[in-house]
Each structure stands twice: as C-alpha cells, then as structure tokens.
Coordinates of C-alpha atoms and ligand atoms in Angstrom, one line a residue:
M256 CA 1.1 -21.9 29.2
L257 CA 1.5 -18.0 29.5
S258 CA 3.0 -18.0 33.3
T259 CA 0.8 -15.6 35.6
P260 CA 2.0 -12.0 35.8
T261 CA 2.8 -11.0 39.0
R262 CA 0.7 -8.8 41.2
K263 CA 2.8 -6.0 40.4
F264 CA 0.9 -5.5 37.0
A265 CA -2.9 -4.5 36.3
D266 CA -3.9 -8.2 35.0
K267 CA -3.6 -8.4 31.1
T268 CA -6.9 -10.1 30.1
R269 CA -8.7 -7.4 32.3
M270 CA -6.8 -5.4 30.7
Q271 CA -8.0 -6.9 27.8
H272 CA -11.5 -6.4 27.8
R273 CA -10.7 -2.6 29.0
L274 CA -9.6 -2.0 25.8
F275 CA -12.1 -3.4 23.6
A276 CA -15.2 -1.9 25.5
E277 CA -13.4 1.1 24.9
L278 CA -12.4 0.6 21.0
S279 CA -16.5 -0.3 21.1
A280 CA -17.8 2.4 22.3
M281 CA -15.2 5.0 20.5
F282 CA -16.3 3.5 17.3
G283 CA -19.6 3.4 17.8
R284 CA -18.5 7.7 18.5
E285 CA -17.0 7.2 14.5
V286 CA -19.4 5.3 13.1
P287 CA -23.3 5.8 14.2
L288 CA -23.9 2.4 11.6
Y289 CA -22.5 0.2 13.9
D290 CA -23.9 1.1 17.4
K291 CA -27.2 0.7 16.0
S292 CA -26.1 -2.4 14.4
L293 CA -25.2 -3.5 18.1
L294 CA -28.5 -2.8 18.7
V295 CA -29.6 -5.8 16.3
N296 CA -28.0 -7.8 17.2
R297 CA -29.2 -7.5 20.4
V298 CA -32.2 -7.7 19.9
A299 CA -31.9 -10.5 17.6
N300 CA -30.5 -12.0 20.0
E301 CA -32.8 -11.5 22.3
A302 CA -35.2 -13.7 19.8
V303 CA -33.3 -16.2 19.7
C304 CA -32.4 -16.4 24.4
A305 CA -36.0 -16.7 24.0
L306 CA -36.1 -19.6 21.6
L307 CA -33.7 -21.5 23.7
A308 CA -35.7 -20.7 27.3
E309 CA -37.7 -22.8 25.5
K310 CA -35.9 -25.2 23.7
H311 CA -34.2 -25.5 27.3
G312 CA -36.3 -25.6 29.9
G313 CA -33.7 -23.6 32.8
F314 CA -32.2 -21.9 30.2
A315 CA -32.0 -18.0 30.7
L316 CA -30.1 -14.9 30.7
T317 CA -30.8 -11.7 31.8
A318 CA -30.4 -8.4 29.8
E319 CA -27.4 -7.8 32.1
Q320 CA -25.9 -11.3 31.3
L321 CA -26.1 -11.4 27.5
E322 CA -24.5 -8.1 27.5
K323 CA -21.4 -8.9 29.1
A324 CA -21.4 -12.6 26.8
S325 CA -21.9 -9.8 24.4
G326 CA -18.7 -8.2 24.4
E327 CA -16.3 -10.5 22.0
R328 CA -15.0 -8.1 19.1
H329 CA -12.4 -8.7 16.4
G330 CA -10.7 -5.4 15.3
A331 CA -8.9 -5.4 11.9
I332 CA -6.1 -2.7 10.9
R333 CA -3.9 -2.2 8.2
I334 CA -0.5 -1.1 8.9
G335 CA 2.3 1.0 6.9
T336 CA 5.7 0.5 7.6
R337 CA 7.7 -2.5 9.4
E338 CA 8.8 -0.5 12.5
E339 CA 5.1 0.0 12.6
Y340 CA 4.5 -3.0 12.6
R341 CA 6.7 -3.7 15.5
W342 CA 5.0 -1.3 17.7
V343 CA 1.5 -2.8 17.2
A344 CA 3.5 -6.2 17.9
G345 CA 4.9 -4.5 21.4
F346 CA 2.0 -2.7 22.2
F347 CA -1.1 -6.1 21.9
D348 CA 1.5 -7.9 24.0
A349 CA 1.2 -5.5 26.9
F350 CA -2.7 -6.9 26.5
A351 CA -1.2 -10.9 26.8
M352 CA -2.5 -11.0 22.8
L353 CA -0.1 -12.6 20.8
P354 CA 0.3 -13.4 16.9
H355 CA -1.4 -17.0 15.4
N356 CA -1.1 -18.0 11.8
F357 CA 0.7 -15.9 8.8
Y358 CA -1.9 -14.7 5.9
D359 CA -0.3 -14.5 2.7
M360 CA -2.5 -12.4 1.1
T361 CA -0.3 -11.8 -2.2
A362 CA -1.3 -15.5 -3.1
L363 CA -4.5 -15.8 -3.1
G364 CA -4.9 -15.8 -6.8
G365 CA -7.3 -13.7 -8.4
K366 CA -8.5 -12.2 -4.9
S367 CA -4.9 -11.1 -3.8
Q368 CA -4.1 -8.0 -1.8
P369 CA -0.9 -6.4 -1.3
I370 CA -0.4 -7.5 2.6
I371 CA 0.8 -9.8 4.7
A372 CA -1.4 -10.8 8.4
T373 CA -0.9 -12.3 11.6
A374 CA -3.6 -12.4 13.7
F375 CA -3.5 -11.2 18.5
R376 CA -5.1 -12.6 20.5
S377 CA -4.3 -14.9 23.3
P378 CA -3.3 -18.1 23.0
M379 CA -6.3 -19.5 25.6
N380 CA -9.4 -19.1 26.1
P381 CA -9.2 -15.8 23.8
E382 CA -12.0 -13.4 23.5
H383 CA -10.5 -10.9 20.8
R384 CA -8.8 -10.5 18.3
V385 CA -7.4 -8.3 15.9
F386 CA -6.6 -8.7 12.5
C387 CA -3.2 -6.8 11.3
S388 CA -1.9 -6.1 7.7
L389 CA 0.9 -5.1 6.5
L390 CA 1.5 -3.2 3.9
M391 CA 4.3 -5.1 1.4
V392 CA 5.8 -2.1 -0.5
D393 CA 8.0 -4.1 -2.7
Y394 CA 5.2 -4.9 -4.4
F395 CA 4.8 -2.0 -6.3
A396 CA 6.7 -0.7 -9.5
P397 CA 9.7 1.6 -7.6
E398 CA 8.3 4.5 -8.7
I399 CA 4.9 4.1 -6.6
A400 CA 6.9 2.5 -3.8
E401 CA 8.4 4.6 -2.8
R402 CA 6.1 7.8 -3.1
I403 CA 4.0 4.9 -0.4
E404 CA 6.9 5.1 1.6
K405 CA 8.4 9.2 1.4
R406 CA 4.7 9.5 2.5
L407 CA 4.8 6.4 5.0
A408 CA 8.0 8.4 6.7
Q409 CA 6.6 11.5 7.6
R410 CA 3.9 9.7 10.0
Q411 CA 3.9 8.9 13.7
V412 CA 0.9 6.6 15.1
F413 CA 2.9 5.7 17.9
S414 CA 3.5 8.7 20.9
D415 CA 6.7 8.7 22.5
R416 CA 5.0 7.9 25.8
A417 CA 2.9 5.0 24.0
K418 CA 6.4 4.1 23.3
E419 CA 7.6 3.9 26.3
L420 CA 4.8 1.9 28.1
I421 CA 5.5 -0.7 24.9
L422 CA 9.0 -1.1 26.1
K423 CA 8.4 -0.9 29.9
N424 CA 6.1 -4.2 29.4
Q425 CA 8.9 -5.3 27.6
E426 CA 11.2 -5.4 29.4
E427 CA 9.4 -5.9 32.8
G428 CA 6.3 -8.0 31.6
G429 CA 3.7 -6.1 32.2
L430 CA 2.2 -2.3 33.9
S431 CA 0.0 -0.9 36.8
E432 CA -3.0 0.1 37.0
A433 CA -2.2 3.1 36.0
E434 CA -0.5 2.4 33.5
S435 CA -3.0 0.4 31.5
V436 CA -4.6 2.8 31.6
E437 CA -2.7 5.4 29.8
L438 CA -2.3 2.3 27.3
V439 CA -6.1 2.2 26.6
K440 CA -6.5 5.6 25.9
E441 CA -3.4 5.5 23.8
G442 CA -5.2 3.2 22.2
T443 CA -8.2 4.9 21.4
A444 CA -7.3 8.9 21.4
R445 CA -4.9 8.0 19.2
I446 CA -3.1 4.8 17.2
F447 CA -7.1 2.9 16.5
R448 CA -8.9 6.4 16.3
W449 CA -10.0 7.9 12.8
T450 CA -9.3 11.8 12.5
G451 CA -10.9 12.3 9.0
R452 CA -7.8 13.4 7.3
A453 CA -5.7 12.3 4.9
H454 CA -2.2 13.2 3.0
D455 CA -1.4 13.1 -0.8
Y456 CA -4.6 13.3 -2.9
Q457 CA -2.6 12.4 -6.5
L458 CA -0.8 9.2 -4.4
Y459 CA -5.0 8.2 -2.6
Q460 CA -6.0 8.6 -6.6
D461 CA -2.9 7.0 -8.4
L462 CA -2.9 4.1 -5.9
S463 CA -6.8 3.6 -6.4
D464 CA -7.3 4.3 -10.3
A465 CA -4.3 1.6 -10.1
G466 CA -6.7 -1.0 -8.0
F467 CA -4.7 -0.7 -4.7
K468 CA -7.4 1.4 -2.7
I469 CA -6.2 -0.8 0.0
A470 CA -2.8 0.7 -0.6
A471 CA -4.9 4.3 -0.5
D472 CA -6.3 3.5 2.9
I473 CA -3.5 2.1 4.7
A474 CA -0.5 5.1 3.4
C475 CA -2.4 8.7 2.9
F476 CA -4.3 8.2 6.5
E477 CA -2.7 9.4 9.9
S478 CA -3.5 6.7 11.9
H479 CA -4.2 3.0 12.4
H480 CA -7.9 3.6 11.8
L481 CA -9.9 0.2 12.7
N482 CA -11.8 -0.6 9.3
H483 CA -14.0 -2.9 11.6
L484 CA -14.6 -4.2 15.0
T485 CA -16.7 -7.8 14.8
P486 CA -18.8 -8.1 17.6
N487 CA -20.2 -12.1 17.8
T488 CA -24.1 -12.7 16.5
L489 CA -26.0 -16.2 17.7
C490 CA -27.5 -16.7 14.7
M491 CA -26.2 -15.4 11.8
D492 CA -29.3 -15.8 9.6
L493 CA -31.5 -14.1 12.2
Y494 CA -29.1 -11.0 11.8
T495 CA -28.7 -10.6 8.0
A496 CA -32.7 -10.8 7.5
A497 CA -32.3 -8.5 10.5
M498 CA -30.0 -5.3 9.5
K499 CA -31.5 -5.8 5.9
F500 CA -34.7 -5.0 7.2
C501 CA -34.0 -2.4 9.2
L502 CA -31.1 -1.1 6.0
G503 CA -35.2 -1.2 3.8
E504 CA -33.3 -4.4 1.4
L505 CA -35.9 -6.3 2.7
D506 CA -40.1 -5.8 3.1
K507 CA -41.6 -6.6 6.6
A508 CA -43.4 -9.6 5.8
T509 CA -40.0 -11.3 3.4
F510 CA -38.0 -10.4 7.0
A511 CA -40.8 -12.5 9.0
A512 CA -40.1 -15.5 6.7
R513 CA -36.8 -15.5 7.3
A514 CA -36.5 -14.6 10.3
A515 CA -39.4 -17.6 11.5
S516 CA -37.4 -20.2 8.7
A517 CA -33.4 -18.3 10.6
L518 CA -35.8 -19.8 13.5
T519 CA -37.2 -22.8 12.9
W520 CA -33.5 -24.0 11.9
L521 CA -32.4 -22.8 15.7
R522 CA -34.8 -24.8 16.9
T523 CA -33.5 -28.3 15.5
A524 CA -29.8 -26.7 15.4
A525 CA -29.3 -24.9 19.1
D526 CA -29.0 -28.1 21.5
G527 CA -26.3 -29.1 23.7
D528 CA -23.4 -29.3 21.5
Y529 CA -24.5 -25.4 20.2
M530 CA -24.6 -24.5 23.7
R531 CA -21.3 -25.3 24.6
L532 CA -20.5 -23.1 21.9
H533 CA -22.5 -20.4 22.1
F534 CA -22.8 -19.4 26.1
R535 CA -19.0 -19.8 27.7
H536 CA -20.3 -19.9 31.1
L537 CA -22.6 -22.6 31.1
G538 CA -20.2 -25.9 31.4
S539 CA -21.8 -29.1 30.2
D540 CA -23.5 -29.6 33.8
D541 CA -25.4 -27.2 33.7
I542 CA -26.5 -28.2 30.2
E543 CA -26.9 -31.7 30.7
S544 CA -29.7 -30.3 33.8
F545 CA -31.8 -28.6 31.2
A546 CA -35.2 -30.4 30.3
A547 CA -35.7 -31.0 26.5
G548 CA -38.8 -28.4 25.7
E549 CA -41.3 -28.2 22.2
V550 CA -40.8 -25.0 20.4
S551 CA -44.5 -24.9 18.8
D552 CA -44.3 -23.5 15.2
S553 CA -46.5 -20.6 16.9
A554 CA -44.0 -19.2 18.9
I555 CA -41.4 -19.4 16.2
A556 CA -44.4 -17.0 14.9
T557 CA -44.5 -14.3 17.3
L558 CA -41.3 -14.3 18.0
A559 CA -40.8 -13.3 14.2
A560 CA -43.5 -11.5 14.5
G561 CA -42.3 -9.5 17.8
L562 CA -38.4 -8.7 16.2
A563 CA -40.4 -7.2 13.2
E564 CA -42.4 -4.6 16.0
R565 CA -38.9 -4.0 17.1
L566 CA -37.4 -3.3 14.0
T567 CA -39.5 -1.3 12.8
Q568 CA -39.2 1.5 15.2
S569 CA -38.0 4.0 14.8
D570 CA -34.8 4.2 16.7
L571 CA -34.0 1.3 14.4
D572 CA -34.7 2.6 10.8
L573 CA -31.3 2.2 9.9
S574 CA -32.5 3.5 6.3
K575 CA -31.8 7.0 7.7
L576 CA -28.1 6.7 9.0
R577 CA -24.9 7.0 6.3
H578 CA -25.0 3.4 4.8
S579 CA -24.1 1.2 1.4
G580 CA -26.4 -0.8 2.0
F581 CA -25.6 -4.5 2.9
K582 CA -23.3 -7.8 1.2
D583 CA -25.8 -10.1 -0.3
F584 CA -24.4 -13.6 0.6
T585 CA -22.1 -14.7 4.2
E586 CA -19.4 -15.5 3.8
G587 CA -17.6 -19.0 5.1
P588 CA -19.5 -22.6 5.1
P589 CA -23.7 -22.3 5.0
V590 CA -25.5 -22.6 7.8
E591 CA -25.9 -26.4 8.4
T592 CA -22.0 -27.2 8.1
P593 CA -21.0 -25.8 11.9
V594 CA -17.3 -25.6 11.3
L595 CA -15.5 -22.5 11.7
L596 CA -16.5 -19.4 10.8
R597 CA -19.6 -17.7 8.7
Q598 CA -18.5 -14.1 8.5
D599 CA -21.0 -11.1 6.3
S600 CA -21.1 -7.1 6.6
Y601 CA -22.9 -3.8 5.7
K602 CA -21.2 -2.7 2.8
A603 CA -18.0 0.2 3.4
L604 CA -19.4 4.2 4.2
T605 CA -18.6 6.6 2.0
E606 CA -17.0 9.1 4.1
P607 CA -15.5 12.7 3.9
V608 CA -11.5 12.9 4.7
I609 CA -10.0 16.0 4.4
F610 CA -6.7 15.9 2.9
Q611 CA -3.4 18.2 3.8
Q612 CA -1.7 18.7 0.8
P613 CA 1.9 19.1 -0.1
D614 CA 1.4 22.4 -1.1
G615 CA -0.7 23.1 2.5
S616 CA -3.6 23.8 0.5
T617 CA -6.2 21.2 1.7
L618 CA -8.9 19.8 -0.7
E619 CA -12.3 18.0 0.4
A620 CA -13.1 13.9 -0.7
K621 CA -14.6 10.8 0.2
H622 CA -13.1 7.7 1.3
T623 CA -14.9 4.7 1.1
A624 CA -13.5 1.7 3.5
R625 CA -14.4 1.2 6.4
F626 CA -17.3 -1.6 6.8
G627 CA -19.1 -3.2 9.5
E628 CA -18.8 -6.7 10.1
I629 CA -20.3 -9.7 12.2
E630 CA -19.8 -13.8 12.8
Q631 CA -20.4 -16.4 14.3
R632 CA -17.9 -18.8 15.3
F633 CA -18.2 -22.9 15.1
Y634 CA -15.7 -25.4 15.9
A635 CA -12.3 -26.1 15.0
T636 CA -11.1 -28.4 12.1
T637 CA -8.3 -31.5 12.6
T638 CA -6.4 -31.2 8.7
V639 CA -8.9 -34.1 6.6
G640 CA -11.2 -31.2 7.9
R641 CA -10.0 -28.0 6.8
E642 CA -9.3 -29.9 3.7
L643 CA -12.8 -30.9 3.0
Y644 CA -14.2 -27.0 4.0
D645 CA -11.4 -25.7 1.3
R646 CA -12.7 -27.6 -1.6
C647 CA -16.0 -26.7 -0.5
L648 CA -15.9 -23.6 -0.7
I649 CA -14.2 -23.9 -4.4
A650 CA -16.9 -26.1 -5.4
M651 CA -19.0 -23.6 -3.6
E652 CA -17.2 -20.3 -5.7
A653 CA -17.5 -21.7 -8.9
E654 CA -21.1 -22.6 -8.6
R655 CA -21.6 -18.4 -7.6
T656 CA -19.8 -18.1 -10.8
R657 CA -21.6 -20.3 -12.7
D658 CA -25.0 -18.5 -12.2
P659 CA -24.4 -15.7 -10.5
D660 CA -28.0 -14.1 -10.3
L661 CA -29.3 -17.0 -8.9
I662 CA -29.3 -15.1 -5.3
K663 CA -31.2 -12.2 -6.4
R664 CA -34.0 -14.5 -8.6
D665 CA -34.7 -17.1 -5.9
Y666 CA -33.2 -17.0 -2.8
A667 CA -34.7 -20.3 -1.3
A668 CA -32.6 -22.0 -4.3
F669 CA -29.7 -20.1 -3.3
L670 CA -29.4 -21.7 -0.2
A671 CA -30.6 -25.3 -1.0
A672 CA -27.2 -24.7 -4.0
C673 CA -25.2 -24.0 -1.0
A674 CA -26.1 -26.9 1.1
A675 CA -25.6 -29.1 -2.0
V676 CA -22.5 -28.2 -1.8
F677 CA -21.0 -28.7 1.7
A678 CA -23.3 -31.9 1.7
E679 CA -20.0 -34.2 2.3
F680 CA -20.4 -32.6 5.9
P681 CA -22.2 -34.1 8.5
R682 CA -24.5 -31.5 10.6
T683 CA -23.7 -32.4 14.2
L684 CA -21.1 -32.1 16.8
P685 CA -21.0 -36.5 17.3
E686 CA -21.2 -37.1 14.0
L687 CA -18.7 -34.2 12.9
L688 CA -15.7 -35.8 15.9
G689 CA -17.0 -39.2 14.7
K690 CA -15.7 -38.6 11.5
G691 CA -12.3 -36.6 12.0
L692 CA -13.6 -33.5 10.9
V693 CA -13.3 -31.2 13.9
L694 CA -11.5 -31.3 17.3
G695 CA -13.0 -31.6 20.4
R696 CA -12.4 -31.5 24.3
Y697 CA -12.9 -35.1 25.9
S698 CA -13.5 -36.3 28.9
A699 CA -14.3 -38.8 31.5
T700 CA -18.0 -39.6 33.0
A701 CA -19.2 -40.1 36.4
K702 CA -20.3 -43.7 35.2
G703 CA -17.0 -44.2 32.9
I704 CA -15.3 -43.3 36.0
A705 CA -16.8 -46.1 38.3
A706 CA -16.8 -48.7 35.5
A707 CA -12.6 -48.2 35.2
G708 CA -10.6 -52.0 35.3
T709 CA -13.6 -52.9 33.1
I710 CA -13.6 -50.7 29.9
A711 CA -12.9 -53.0 26.8
T712 CA -12.0 -50.5 24.4
T713 CA -10.3 -47.6 24.0
D714 CA -11.7 -46.2 21.1
I715 CA -12.8 -42.4 22.1
H716 CA -16.3 -42.7 19.9
E717 CA -17.4 -46.2 21.4
L718 CA -17.2 -44.7 25.2
I719 CA -18.9 -42.0 24.2
E720 CA -21.8 -44.0 22.7
K721 CA -21.4 -46.3 25.9
G722 CA -21.2 -43.0 28.3
F723 CA -18.0 -43.0 29.4
A724 CA -16.5 -39.8 28.5
R725 CA -17.4 -37.3 26.6
A726 CA -17.1 -34.8 24.6
E727 CA -17.7 -30.7 23.6
G728 CA -16.2 -29.4 20.5
L729 CA -13.4 -27.2 20.1
R730 CA -14.2 -23.4 19.8
Y731 CA -12.3 -21.8 16.2
E732 CA -10.6 -18.9 17.1
D733 CA -8.9 -17.9 14.0
F734 CA -9.0 -16.3 10.4
L735 CA -10.1 -17.0 7.1
P736 CA -8.1 -15.9 4.7
F737 CA -10.5 -17.3 1.9
S738 CA -13.1 -15.3 3.7
A739 CA -10.6 -12.2 5.0
A740 CA -10.1 -11.7 1.1
G741 CA -13.9 -11.9 0.3
I742 CA -15.0 -9.5 2.8
F743 CA -11.9 -7.3 1.0
A744 CA -13.0 -7.8 -2.2
S745 CA -17.2 -7.2 -1.8
N746 CA -16.0 -3.8 0.7
L747 CA -13.6 -2.2 -2.2
G748 CA -15.7 -2.8 -4.6
Q749 CA -12.2 -4.4 -5.8
Y750 CA -11.1 -8.2 -6.8
G751 CA -7.4 -8.8 -6.2
T752 CA -5.0 -7.2 -7.8
Q753 CA -1.8 -7.8 -9.3
S754 CA 2.1 -6.8 -8.2
T755 CA 3.2 -4.5 -10.7
A756 CA 7.0 -5.1 -9.1
A757 CA 9.3 -6.7 -11.8
T758 CA 8.6 -10.2 -9.8
K759 CA 6.1 -10.7 -7.4
P760 CA 8.3 -10.9 -3.7
A761 CA 6.8 -14.2 -2.3
Y762 CA 6.6 -13.6 1.7
S763 CA 6.7 -15.5 3.8
Q764 CA 6.2 -16.7 7.7
E765 CA 9.8 -15.9 9.3
L766 CA 9.9 -12.3 7.2
L767 CA 6.6 -11.6 9.6
E768 CA 9.0 -13.1 13.0
S769 CA 11.8 -10.7 11.8
I770 CA 9.9 -7.9 11.2
M771 CA 7.7 -8.5 14.8
D772 CA 11.3 -9.9 16.9
R773 CA 8.6 -12.6 18.0
K774 CA 7.5 -16.0 17.0
I775 CA 4.1 -16.9 15.3
I776 CA 2.2 -19.0 16.9
D777 CA 0.3 -22.0 14.9
P778 CA -2.9 -22.7 16.2
N779 CA -3.0 -25.9 15.4
V780 CA -0.4 -26.8 17.6
I781 CA -3.2 -25.5 20.7
Y782 CA -6.0 -27.8 19.1
R783 CA -4.2 -29.7 18.7
G784 CA -2.9 -30.4 22.1
M785 CA -5.8 -29.2 23.6
Q786 CA -7.3 -32.6 22.3
A787 CA -4.5 -34.9 23.0
E788 CA -3.9 -33.4 27.1
S789 CA -7.9 -34.0 27.0
L790 CA -7.9 -37.8 25.6
L791 CA -4.8 -38.6 27.8
Q792 CA -6.2 -37.6 30.5
T793 CA -9.7 -39.4 30.0
Y794 CA -7.6 -42.6 28.7
S795 CA -5.8 -42.4 32.5
D796 CA -8.9 -41.4 34.2
L797 CA -11.4 -44.9 32.3
G798 CA -8.1 -46.4 33.2
L799 CA -6.7 -46.9 30.1
M800 CA -3.9 -46.2 29.9
S801 CA -1.5 -49.5 30.2
R802 CA -4.5 -50.6 27.1
Q803 CA -3.2 -48.2 24.2
S804 CA -1.5 -48.8 21.8
P805 CA 2.1 -47.8 22.0
R806 CA 1.7 -45.8 18.5
E807 CA -1.8 -44.0 19.5
R808 CA 0.0 -42.6 22.9
E809 CA 3.0 -41.5 20.9
E810 CA 1.2 -39.7 18.3
L811 CA -0.9 -37.8 21.6
G812 CA 2.1 -37.4 23.2
A813 CA 4.2 -35.3 21.2
A814 CA 0.9 -33.2 20.3
V815 CA 0.8 -32.3 23.9
A816 CA 4.8 -32.0 24.1
A817 CA 4.4 -29.2 21.1
Y818 CA 2.1 -27.4 22.8
H819 CA 3.5 -27.2 26.5
A820 CA 6.5 -26.0 24.5
L821 CA 4.4 -22.8 23.4
A822 CA 4.5 -21.4 26.8
P823 CA 7.1 -19.3 27.1
A824 CA 10.6 -20.2 29.3
Ligands
OOG1191 C1 -9.1 -7.5 7.5 C2 -9.9 -8.5 7.1 C3 -9.6 -9.8 7.5 C4 -11.7 -11.1 8.9 O1 -12.6 -11.0 9.1 O2 -11.1 -11.2 7.8 C5 -11.0 -9.2 8.9 C6 -9.3 -5.6 6.7 O3 -10.4 -5.6 6.0 O4 -8.5 -5.1 6.7 O5 -10.7 -8.7 9.2
NI1192 NI1 -12.9 -9.2 10.1

C-alpha cells in the first residue's frame, strides 16, 4: 500500500514506536496515576497469561515479551484552529500515520460536542493511533466565537523547527535519523506536553458555564496536551476490577469474586481465535501447535487470590494518588460480544492550573479534563454487523436509562441485562463470520491445496468446515463515535451541548479534508479489501477460481481494486 521509504530516511514505523514510547514516558511523568494504571494492567495481564499458559500448552510469554506486546497506545488531542490542525496532520504524516474516518461529534443528538475529528494511524497493521478533534468555532454565537478565535490566534504550538521538519518530510518523503529524533522531541517537549498554564480565566469560566468545557480545554491552553493515552488490556473486566480495587472502590472479597469470574469467562472465551487477536506475534501455525489444556476452578481461585495479594502491596495503593474514581460501566459491547472495542477509564483528574490574565496578573485555578482510558480491541464488523451493533447499543442505553441504579443495586443483574440486549450476536469467531457479521482473512490449508481440483463447493464456510480453508478475524483498528461521546460525557461531567449559532452549521468530511489538504481514508475499504484479497487467493490456491460465480468474482475484484487504489501513486 504505502511505498517503502528509501534507506536515506528513518523508518517511519520505528519512528512511530519511538514517538509513542516517549509520549508514554512523558505522560507517566505528568500523571502518576497513568503510570500506576500501566502497572495494574501489567499485573492483570500476567494473571491472564498464566491462565492462557495452562489452557494452551506451549504458550508462554516472558516479562520482556509482555512488555513489548503492551506498547500499543491511542492518544487523544483536541485542536483549536484549522491551521494548527493542518500542522498536526503534517506531523503525523512524518510517522506514516494517515487520517482514517470522519467523526462528526456535532451530530450525536444529546451527546453532541462542538468538534469534528479524524484519527491518524497506519493503514496496515496499525499499533498506535491518535484521535484528533477540531473545535468548530462557528458552532457558537458570534460574540463568544470571536473571543475564542482571538485567544487562539495568540498561541504558537509548533516551533519554527518543528514546522521545518514537517515541511521537509512533506517535500522529500522522509527525515534522517537525527531529524526524526528531533521531531519526536518536539512532540514530547512542546506540542503534546501539559504545561499547567492557561490563559484568560474569564473566557474559561464563560465557556464552562455555558456547558462547553471541551472548548475551554482547547481554547485556553498553550499546547495540544494529550487528553489521554490509552493502552490495551488482555482482559477488560479483570483490569477494571483491579483498578477499582486499587482505588478503594471494591473490597478484597468483591475484587476476588470479580477477578475469578473474569478469569472463568476467559477460560472458555480465550480460544485460538482470541490468541490470534491478542498476540500479533503468534501465527496460526503457532496456535494450532498448542496442546489443549484444562484450567481448574482451583487454579482460577489461586490466580485471583494471588492477584489480590499483589494489588494490595503499597506500590499499588492508588487511593493515595490524586484521583476522581473509576467509571461505572464499560463502553462498547458486553464481554460476550467480541466485536469492535470495549473502553473504560478512570475519571478525569482535577489538576492545578495557573492562568495568565490579560492584565498580566496570574490566577490559580483547577481544570478537570485528563482521564485514564483503557481498551480491548475485537473484530471489525461488516455493514450488517455494524447495524446490528448500533441497534443493540441503543437498546442497551434505553435499558440503562430505564433503571439507572441497577448497576449499583445488583451488578450481576446489570451485566445479564447487557448480555441479553446483545443476545443476537453469536459469541465465537466462526459463528460471527458464518453470519456475515464480522470480517476475516481467509487462507487455504495444506489439506485444501492437496485436494485442489477435487473440491465441489465454493462456499467459504463449507470450505472451512471441511478443513480446506481457515480464517482469522480482522481486528477493528478505529474508533466508535458513540463510545467516544460516552467517554467525553462521563469525563466532562456534561452530556452534549447544543449549538449556540443562529443555525447549527453542517460539517462534512470534505471540509476536514480541505483543512488538512489531504484525503481521509475510509477504513472499511481496507477491511473489505483485505477480506476480498484473501478470498481470491484462497479460491486460487484451491483451484476454484473458474468455479466462482461471475458476480462474486466481480464484487471481490472491485473491493480489491478500491483497496489498492488507496496506495499513493
Ligand atoms: C477523544 C475521545 C475519543 C476514544 O477513545 O473514543 C477517544 C477525546 O476525549 O478528546 O479517544
Ligand atoms: Ni480514547
């Protein structure tokens, strides 16, 4: 897809890893609770790996491998002006991170926010991504819009050197090693750094009072400070229980029970497809070579008790740190439904800020915006799968609105209600693929290749059943606007906001593309293209090309062509 950079340039994927490792270190220094949450995730993941090693004989992950496998991050930044947004797009371009998807957060009904967004990531095998919001000033009444614009015009987030490097990458297609180190440094020392300084408290107050805290978070600060930097977890329910325990929100017995139930769930759910999805270093052959093992109830109880012990040690007493508690429920599908992504977070911290006032004086105040998200990624959905997901999600919202206290009154009943709402979704990859709800990458097996010429069916699911082909699920690599809106809302302590302009402007993908002067990639073209290409290859390897219906061949061919057309000339 992307042309490989020539050797005179620093490798952009390696630059990406360096950038996110450095951002993570920066954020850890800025926010001690973030650093500790990484440790909680590590010890929870170690317990998961211990269970997986029993279930899949031959699977083992050293501490070093686990650390390496845990480097994936997504960040969230919020930008004030169109010019800044264009520089941000140029910055990420230097790391081969391109805009994917258009998110119109002004069109989410009661959850709307005055922003539009895209997410920067690699088109293929992305590990890192940044959700990048742009404040739409014309969402506001002219008087306040003008004050925001005036304020924003006074800041200079990108240094001259950063701009030079971004332009050089744009013109020449890459940066030298030394320059790439410099650009990462620009990111951590300036562009994405939290300064603790803000400007114009009156504007801050007026925006916050009018329900636009997000605008205050953007307009009054000096940099595109990271709002959050999200790692992945191997087991959302184990991690959230552990965090709540460390923050003092669950007692030890409740934690041990929740941990045991999360691990019991994994005992069934962590099949070969889970392994493939969660460990990118494992191939299908590695996974097939694992011996099926048994995980006993007592092994689970031992793991849960061990984890409770570890979390009780003083280095994980998070109640001592500044915090505002953990979110009540996880955004996205319930644990039974392995599609798209599940997200949760510790709530936004209230942090000290010093305001520089227009008259030259300073004022000490507090700001609540930066939170601590975690996520677990599952399978990318087809159009049909996504429609079903959206329907289920609306039903789940309705359920929560109908009985908002259920979660506190009876946690098990709350989880059962969520599962019931998503009951139409099957729980395993073969069934999800079989029903056409998620996308996969198919390949011929050795048995299938040996049988080429004698195979009677062209139905991919039958080919899999007969052992002639196999499938892996495609991982969802993007964001979910409703999940994002839920996170926004719960952290800002504010639900959506209405436009105060005379008429609410309509925003489009074309608008954001023109702001960046680059095209936004539709990730569905990638997912569908990958699936189609793998199907064509499978049919070819099985000698079935000529037996496919012309219509199917045409459809697959069109999906592959659209996918290949994404590659720059
Ligand atoms: C971005 C929210 C979107 C997610 O994970 O959906 C996001 C923000 O809070 O600025 O990060
Ligand atoms: Ni996020």
